[in-house]
C-alpha positions as a Python dict, from the first residue, in 0.01 Angstrom:
ca = {
    (1, 'M'): (0, 0, 0),
    (2, 'A'): (-41, 368, -82),
    (3, 'T'): (-112, 507, -426),
    (4, 'R'): (-100, 883, -478),
    (5, 'T'): (-253, 1044, -784),
    (6, 'V'): (-39, 1312, -945),
    (7, 'Y'): (-190, 1521, -1224),
    (8, 'Y'): (76, 1630, -1470),
    (9, 'I'): (109, 1873, -1759),
    (10, 'E'): (377, 1787, -2010),
    (11, 'G'): (452, 2145, -2108),
    (12, 'D'): (579, 2315, -2423),
    (13, 'G'): (918, 2317, -2592),
    (14, 'I'): (1144, 2071, -2408),
    (15, 'G'): (855, 1956, -2188),
    (16, 'A'): (803, 1619, -2358),
    (17, 'E'): (1176, 1538, -2342),
    (18, 'V'): (1227, 1619, -1975),
    (19, 'W'): (912, 1429, -1878),
    (20, 'A'): (1023, 1120, -2068),
    (21, 'A'): (1351, 1128, -1874),
    (22, 'A'): (1200, 1220, -1537),
    (23, 'R'): (906, 988, -1480),
    (24, 'P'): (1105, 662, -1487),
    (25, 'V'): (1344, 802, -1224),
    (26, 'L'): (1061, 909, -994),
    (27, 'N'): (875, 579, -1033),
    (28, 'K'): (1188, 370, -974),
    (29, 'A'): (1286, 567, -664),
    (30, 'V'): (944, 504, -511),
    (31, 'E'): (957, 136, -604),
    (32, 'M'): (1304, 91, -454),
    (33, 'A'): (1233, 286, -135),
    (34, 'Y'): (910, 103, -53),
    (35, 'S'): (953, -234, -227),
    (36, 'G'): (651, -169, -444),
    (37, 'A'): (419, -89, -152),
    (38, 'N'): (381, 274, -263),
    (39, 'K'): (336, 407, -614),
    (40, 'L'): (250, 720, -809),
    (41, 'D'): (-55, 721, -1038),
    (42, 'W'): (14, 973, -1316),
    (43, 'Q'): (-287, 1140, -1479),
    (44, 'E'): (-214, 1371, -1773),
    (45, 'L'): (-389, 1707, -1812),
    (46, 'L'): (-363, 1925, -2121),
    (47, 'A'): (-237, 2283, -2121),
    (48, 'G'): (-34, 2502, -2353),
    (49, 'E'): (38, 2427, -2716),
    (50, 'K'): (-50, 2057, -2687),
    (51, 'A'): (-390, 2150, -2546),
    (52, 'F'): (-448, 2410, -2819),
    (53, 'A'): (-367, 2157, -3090),
    (54, 'E'): (-616, 1907, -2949),
    (55, 'T'): (-893, 2129, -2811),
    (56, 'G'): (-848, 2480, -2953),
    (57, 'E'): (-789, 2611, -2598),
    (58, 'Y'): (-463, 2676, -2417),
    (59, 'L'): (-615, 2603, -2078),
    (60, 'P'): (-917, 2372, -2119),
    (61, 'K'): (-1197, 2369, -1863),
    (62, 'T'): (-1143, 1996, -1806),
    (63, 'T'): (-789, 2070, -1689),
    (64, 'M'): (-899, 2348, -1456),
    (65, 'D'): (-1182, 2134, -1316),
    (66, 'A'): (-942, 1847, -1240),
    (67, 'L'): (-690, 2077, -1071),
    (68, 'A'): (-967, 2234, -861),
    (69, 'Q'): (-1017, 1893, -696),
    (70, 'A'): (-649, 1795, -678),
    (71, 'D'): (-391, 1817, -403),
    (72, 'L'): (-85, 1715, -609),
    (73, 'A'): (23, 1822, -957),
    (74, 'M'): (339, 1863, -1161),
    (75, 'K'): (413, 2048, -1480),
    (76, 'G'): (679, 2111, -1736),
    (77, 'P'): (742, 2460, -1875),
    (78, 'L'): (460, 2643, -2053),
    (79, 'N'): (516, 2902, -2321),
    (80, 'T'): (444, 3269, -2249),
    (81, 'P'): (506, 3497, -2551),
    (82, 'V'): (682, 3817, -2446),
    (83, 'G'): (480, 4133, -2501),
    (84, 'K'): (196, 3972, -2699),
    (85, 'G'): (-42, 3680, -2718),
    (86, 'F'): (-235, 3508, -2442),
    (87, 'R'): (-200, 3586, -2074),
    (88, 'S'): (60, 3374, -1895),
    (89, 'L'): (-84, 3029, -1828),
    (90, 'N'): (145, 2989, -1530),
    (91, 'V'): (21, 3310, -1370),
    (92, 'T'): (-341, 3225, -1448),
    (93, 'M'): (-320, 2892, -1266),
    (94, 'R'): (-140, 3048, -970),
    (95, 'Q'): (-414, 3307, -935),
    (96, 'V'): (-714, 3080, -998),
    (97, 'F'): (-596, 2820, -746),
    (98, 'D'): (-445, 3078, -509),
    (99, 'L'): (-100, 2919, -519),
    (100, 'Y'): (41, 3202, -315),
    (101, 'A'): (380, 3055, -220),
    (102, 'C'): (649, 2977, -474),
    (103, 'I'): (899, 2768, -280),
    (104, 'R'): (1243, 2698, -423),
    (105, 'P'): (1518, 2516, -231),
    (106, 'I'): (1869, 2597, -350),
    (107, 'K'): (2144, 2366, -232),
    (108, 'Y'): (2485, 2267, -360),
    (109, 'F'): (2542, 1922, -512),
    (110, 'K'): (2891, 1778, -502),
    (111, 'G'): (3047, 1773, -847),
    (112, 'I'): (2921, 2112, -960),
    (113, 'E'): (3190, 2365, -1045),
    (114, 'S'): (3053, 2703, -943),
    (115, 'P'): (3142, 3063, -1033),
    (116, 'V'): (3164, 3140, -658),
    (117, 'K'): (3427, 3031, -406),
    (118, 'R'): (3210, 2849, -151),
    (119, 'P'): (2901, 2709, -322),
    (120, 'D'): (2894, 2435, -58),
    (121, 'L'): (2772, 2698, 190),
    (122, 'V'): (2460, 2766, -18),
    (123, 'D'): (2162, 2599, 150),
    (124, 'M'): (1863, 2828, 128),
    (125, 'V'): (1490, 2794, 68),
    (126, 'V'): (1320, 3089, -101),
    (127, 'F'): (954, 3160, -24),
    (128, 'R'): (834, 3400, -293),
    (129, 'E'): (489, 3559, -282),
    (130, 'N'): (315, 3438, -593),
    (131, 'T'): (-11, 3627, -651),
    (132, 'E'): (52, 3996, -576),
    (133, 'D'): (315, 4253, -678),
    (134, 'V'): (387, 4258, -1051),
    (135, 'Y'): (229, 3915, -1098),
    (136, 'A'): (-112, 4066, -1030),
    (137, 'G'): (-83, 4174, -1394),
    (138, 'I'): (-237, 4521, -1356),
    (139, 'E'): (-73, 4724, -1630),
    (140, 'Y'): (-177, 4948, -1916),
    (141, 'Q'): (10, 5002, -2240),
    (142, 'S'): (162, 5335, -2334),
    (143, 'G'): (-89, 5546, -2527),
    (144, 'S'): (-388, 5327, -2443),
    (145, 'P'): (-714, 5488, -2327),
    (146, 'E'): (-681, 5305, -1996),
    (147, 'A'): (-328, 5436, -1935),
    (148, 'K'): (-428, 5792, -2022),
    (149, 'K'): (-732, 5776, -1795),
    (150, 'L'): (-530, 5642, -1503),
    (151, 'I'): (-249, 5893, -1553),
    (152, 'E'): (-494, 6183, -1571),
    (153, 'F'): (-651, 6070, -1243),
    (154, 'L'): (-313, 6036, -1073),
    (155, 'V'): (-200, 6378, -1197),
    (156, 'D'): (-524, 6571, -1149),
    (157, 'E'): (-654, 6411, -831),
    (158, 'L'): (-337, 6303, -648),
    (159, 'G'): (-75, 6542, -780),
    (160, 'A'): (151, 6274, -926),
    (161, 'N'): (417, 6362, -1183),
    (162, 'I'): (374, 6112, -1468),
    (163, 'D'): (427, 6165, -1840),
    (164, 'I'): (104, 6109, -2034),
    (165, 'T'): (288, 5872, -2270),
    (166, 'A'): (397, 5634, -1994),
    (167, 'G'): (304, 5271, -1971),
    (168, 'V'): (161, 5218, -1623),
    (169, 'G'): (168, 4921, -1387),
    (170, 'I'): (19, 4886, -1040),
    (171, 'K'): (200, 4697, -765),
    (172, 'P'): (-51, 4573, -505),
    (173, 'I'): (89, 4419, -186),
    (174, 'T'): (-154, 4344, 97),
    (175, 'P'): (-115, 4274, 468),
    (176, 'A'): (-301, 3942, 435),
    (177, 'G'): (-101, 3827, 133),
    (178, 'S'): (228, 3919, 295),
    (179, 'K'): (147, 3760, 630),
    (180, 'R'): (35, 3424, 492),
    (181, 'L'): (355, 3398, 286),
    (182, 'V'): (575, 3485, 584),
    (183, 'K'): (377, 3243, 801),
    (184, 'K'): (449, 2960, 557),
    (185, 'A'): (819, 3046, 567),
    (186, 'I'): (832, 3062, 948),
    (187, 'D'): (637, 2737, 986),
    (188, 'F'): (884, 2568, 752),
    (189, 'A'): (1184, 2705, 941),
    (190, 'I'): (1046, 2582, 1274),
    (191, 'A'): (949, 2238, 1138),
    (192, 'E'): (1284, 2186, 966),
    (193, 'G'): (1504, 2328, 1243),
    (194, 'R'): (1626, 2614, 1025),
    (195, 'P'): (1808, 2895, 1209),
    (196, 'S'): (1661, 3205, 1047),
    (197, 'V'): (1404, 3368, 821),
    (198, 'T'): (1511, 3676, 626),
    (199, 'L'): (1254, 3921, 487),
    (200, 'V'): (1392, 4061, 161),
    (201, 'H'): (1240, 4387, 37),
    (202, 'K'): (1304, 4724, -124),
    (203, 'G'): (1122, 4910, 152),
    (204, 'N'): (1374, 5194, 164),
    (205, 'I'): (1229, 5320, -166),
    (206, 'M'): (886, 5158, -206),
    (207, 'K'): (778, 5227, 149),
    (208, 'T'): (409, 5142, 132),
    (209, 'T'): (440, 4819, -70),
    (210, 'E'): (780, 4659, -11),
    (211, 'G'): (807, 4843, 320),
    (212, 'G'): (464, 4715, 407),
    (213, 'F'): (575, 4358, 337),
    (214, 'R'): (859, 4401, 585),
    (215, 'A'): (639, 4559, 854),
    (216, 'W'): (362, 4300, 816),
    (217, 'G'): (613, 4017, 833),
    (218, 'Y'): (746, 4141, 1164),
    (219, 'E'): (390, 4196, 1289),
    (220, 'L'): (300, 3837, 1214),
    (221, 'A'): (610, 3707, 1392),
    (222, 'D'): (529, 3918, 1700),
    (223, 'E'): (160, 3824, 1704),
    (224, 'E'): (176, 3450, 1638),
    (225, 'Y'): (522, 3322, 1729),
    (226, 'Q'): (611, 3456, 2070),
    (227, 'G'): (871, 3229, 2226),
    (228, 'K'): (942, 3062, 1891),
    (229, 'V'): (1076, 3350, 1682),
    (230, 'V'): (1311, 3628, 1794),
    (231, 'R'): (1416, 3941, 1611),
    (232, 'E'): (1778, 3972, 1506),
    (233, 'G'): (1982, 4125, 1787),
    (234, 'A'): (1713, 4076, 2052),
    (235, 'D'): (1740, 3852, 2357),
    (236, 'G'): (1569, 3515, 2342),
    (237, 'E'): (1581, 3182, 2167),
    (238, 'G'): (1414, 3053, 1857),
    (239, 'V'): (1421, 3113, 1484),
    (240, 'I'): (1584, 3449, 1414),
    (241, 'I'): (1376, 3680, 1196),
    (242, 'K'): (1564, 3958, 1019),
    (243, 'D'): (1535, 4169, 705),
    (244, 'R'): (1762, 4284, 427),
    (245, 'I'): (1718, 4536, 147),
    (246, 'A'): (1704, 4351, -185),
    (247, 'D'): (2010, 4503, -353),
    (248, 'A'): (2227, 4442, -46),
    (249, 'M'): (2094, 4087, -25),
    (250, 'F'): (2226, 4005, -371),
    (251, 'Q'): (2574, 4090, -247),
    (252, 'N'): (2527, 3909, 82),
    (253, 'V'): (2420, 3573, -64),
    (254, 'L'): (2737, 3578, -274),
    (255, 'M'): (2974, 3680, 4),
    (256, 'Y'): (2810, 3535, 317),
    (257, 'P'): (2577, 3252, 210),
    (258, 'E'): (2617, 3077, 545),
    (259, 'Q'): (2424, 3362, 711),
    (260, 'Y'): (2099, 3288, 529),
    (261, 'S'): (1868, 2990, 549),
    (262, 'V'): (1503, 3070, 471),
    (263, 'I'): (1417, 3375, 262),
    (264, 'A'): (1067, 3527, 248),
    (265, 'T'): (1017, 3793, -15),
    (266, 'T'): (788, 3968, -259),
    (267, 'N'): (720, 3840, -606),
    (268, 'L'): (969, 4024, -824),
    (269, 'N'): (1251, 4009, -570),
    (270, 'G'): (1193, 3635, -533),
    (271, 'D'): (1206, 3586, -908),
    (272, 'Y'): (1546, 3749, -928),
    (273, 'I'): (1710, 3610, -618),
    (274, 'S'): (1604, 3248, -667),
    (275, 'D'): (1758, 3244, -1016),
    (276, 'A'): (2072, 3418, -891),
    (277, 'L'): (2111, 3159, -616),
    (278, 'A'): (2050, 2876, -862),
    (279, 'A'): (2336, 3008, -1076),
    (280, 'Q'): (2574, 2950, -783),
    (281, 'V'): (2490, 2579, -768),
    (282, 'G'): (2454, 2464, -1127),
    (283, 'G'): (2184, 2680, -1280),
    (284, 'L'): (1816, 2635, -1353),
    (285, 'G'): (1869, 2287, -1491),
    (286, 'L'): (1904, 2165, -1131),
    (287, 'A'): (1661, 2408, -965),
    (288, 'P'): (1338, 2255, -832),
    (289, 'G'): (1029, 2441, -721),
    (290, 'V'): (666, 2426, -616),
    (291, 'N'): (376, 2670, -630),
    (292, 'M'): (169, 2599, -322),
    (293, 'G'): (-160, 2709, -174),
    (294, 'D'): (-351, 2578, 123),
    (295, 'K'): (-484, 2282, -78),
    (296, 'L'): (-298, 2228, -405),
    (297, 'A'): (80, 2182, -432),
    (298, 'F'): (187, 2230, -796),
    (299, 'F'): (548, 2120, -850),
    (300, 'E'): (723, 2239, -1164),
    (301, 'A'): (1047, 2276, -1353),
    (302, 'T'): (1174, 2628, -1288),
    (303, 'H'): (1330, 2678, -1633),
    (304, 'G'): (1153, 2788, -1949),
    (305, 'T'): (1046, 2603, -2261),
    (306, 'A'): (1388, 2650, -2431),
    (307, 'P'): (1244, 2639, -2785),
    (308, 'T'): (1587, 2667, -2950),
    (309, 'I'): (1688, 2324, -2818),
    (310, 'A'): (1347, 2153, -2820),
    (311, 'G'): (1358, 1815, -2991),
    (312, 'K'): (1740, 1809, -2998),
    (313, 'D'): (1796, 1590, -2689),
    (314, 'L'): (1992, 1870, -2519),
    (315, 'A'): (1766, 1958, -2225),
    (316, 'N'): (1847, 1891, -1861),
    (317, 'P'): (1567, 1694, -1688),
    (318, 'G'): (1720, 1762, -1346),
    (319, 'S'): (1488, 2047, -1249),
    (320, 'L'): (1177, 1836, -1310),
    (321, 'I'): (1327, 1531, -1137),
    (322, 'L'): (1428, 1731, -830),
    (323, 'S'): (1084, 1895, -826),
    (324, 'G'): (948, 1541, -816),
    (325, 'A'): (1176, 1471, -520),
    (326, 'M'): (1021, 1776, -349),
    (327, 'L'): (680, 1625, -414),
    (328, 'L'): (788, 1298, -255),
    (329, 'E'): (911, 1484, 53),
    (330, 'H'): (584, 1678, 65),
    (331, 'I'): (376, 1358, 86),
    (332, 'G'): (610, 1202, 342),
    (333, 'W'): (801, 972, 109),
    (334, 'G'): (1138, 1115, 205),
    (335, 'D'): (1327, 787, 157),
    (336, 'A'): (1248, 796, -216),
    (337, 'A'): (1352, 1160, -236),
    (338, 'A'): (1683, 1078, -64),
    (339, 'L'): (1755, 813, -327),
    (340, 'I'): (1706, 1074, -600),
    (341, 'H'): (1936, 1327, -434),
    (342, 'A'): (2205, 1062, -389),
    (343, 'S'): (2172, 960, -754),
    (344, 'V'): (2212, 1320, -869),
    (345, 'E'): (2536, 1356, -672),
    (346, 'K'): (2669, 1024, -799),
    (347, 'T'): (2586, 1114, -1157),
    (348, 'L'): (2744, 1459, -1132),
    (349, 'A'): (3059, 1303, -981),
    (350, 'A'): (3091, 1079, -1287),
    (351, 'K'): (3092, 1395, -1505),
    (352, 'K'): (2853, 1266, -1769),
    (353, 'V'): (2609, 1555, -1788),
    (354, 'T'): (2386, 1758, -2016),
    (355, 'V'): (2525, 2052, -2210),
    (356, 'D'): (2431, 2320, -1955),
    (357, 'L'): (2631, 2139, -1686),
    (358, 'A'): (2911, 2024, -1917),
    (359, 'S'): (2994, 2387, -1986),
    (360, 'Q'): (3053, 2435, -1612),
    (361, 'I'): (3239, 2114, -1523),
    (362, 'N'): (3595, 2068, -1647),
    (363, 'G'): (3669, 1727, -1794),
    (364, 'S'): (3304, 1635, -1829),
    (365, 'T'): (3142, 1440, -2110),
    (366, 'Q'): (2827, 1582, -2266),
    (367, 'V'): (2529, 1347, -2286),
    (368, 'G'): (2175, 1401, -2406),
    (369, 'C'): (1860, 1447, -2204),
    (370, 'K'): (1757, 1085, -2255),
    (371, 'E'): (2095, 943, -2154),
    (372, 'F'): (2123, 1171, -1850),
    (373, 'G'): (1789, 1040, -1731),
    (374, 'E'): (1907, 684, -1787),
    (375, 'L'): (2223, 755, -1583),
    (376, 'L'): (2017, 895, -1298),
    (377, 'L'): (1797, 586, -1315),
    (378, 'A'): (2096, 351, -1310),
    (379, 'N'): (2255, 539, -1016),
    (380, 'L'): (1954, 512, -786),
}
């Protein structure tokens, strides 16, 4: 018998609702797949508004201490006020625990009615760098002493042309950060028998940052994967490594999704493209993800807190449930994950779905978050 401890954070907004629907599905799938021999031991940690209400802190030390020793965790959405308030809790945890790879598989489920012609050809896994680029959080507000000082240095010392009233952000991208992200993507492609890895960048304009990401990705492939990885158009066998400029890639994944399998990209590009891909196959309500380092794998719902529908039984628990299925695959419990995927397809085929999916599926019946979870449970 194997018991795996999973630390979990309920999250803000719709967090409590999606967790209440998700955990029974995950537990039942494990029980059915392994006849009770395996089980998940859930240990709650506090973060966000629930933590503040109980401890006066949004990210208590006890939570951070527990995560520092953990290898598995899951979380619901945490609130990040736009333009004010505390620093993003999500970003803080990614940086503190060096969760440098945001991994999001995007695949079509039968029953979804998509805005594109061939959503069934969408089967991609996005590896998004998670600690550098804009998520490094180095920015200074317009008119602040820090912004003025930085602008004066850039103008006086380096000859830059920047208005003194500008808000300023710095976009750091390193060789080491880029290479470890690309390495994770290539290792995944090799292990899973995927045909290609595509480096997505805006290196034609941002030559030293985005262009650096591209160059360092190719360097890594040449240095560490000879005989296993081959550049697009070159002779040889193995996983094909290629690159695409970000704006062209947005067109390509719509028109030629069958040409792309694993995507490795910088932070901001990955944020955009993973959501755009999710929209082709049902939206964020069915989009799982994990933030992963070399020790801790932190699975999470990819949508936000959705405060306008919180407490109204309207949320879709699918993202959290499918993130749980990713966790099960990660620890080698793939049979339980397969049961969850089959249940999702069966439930979608019956057309009893939450409001976000009902708006996309003709002839569907809208059900609440709680009932959708119960349907997924019954269809295991």
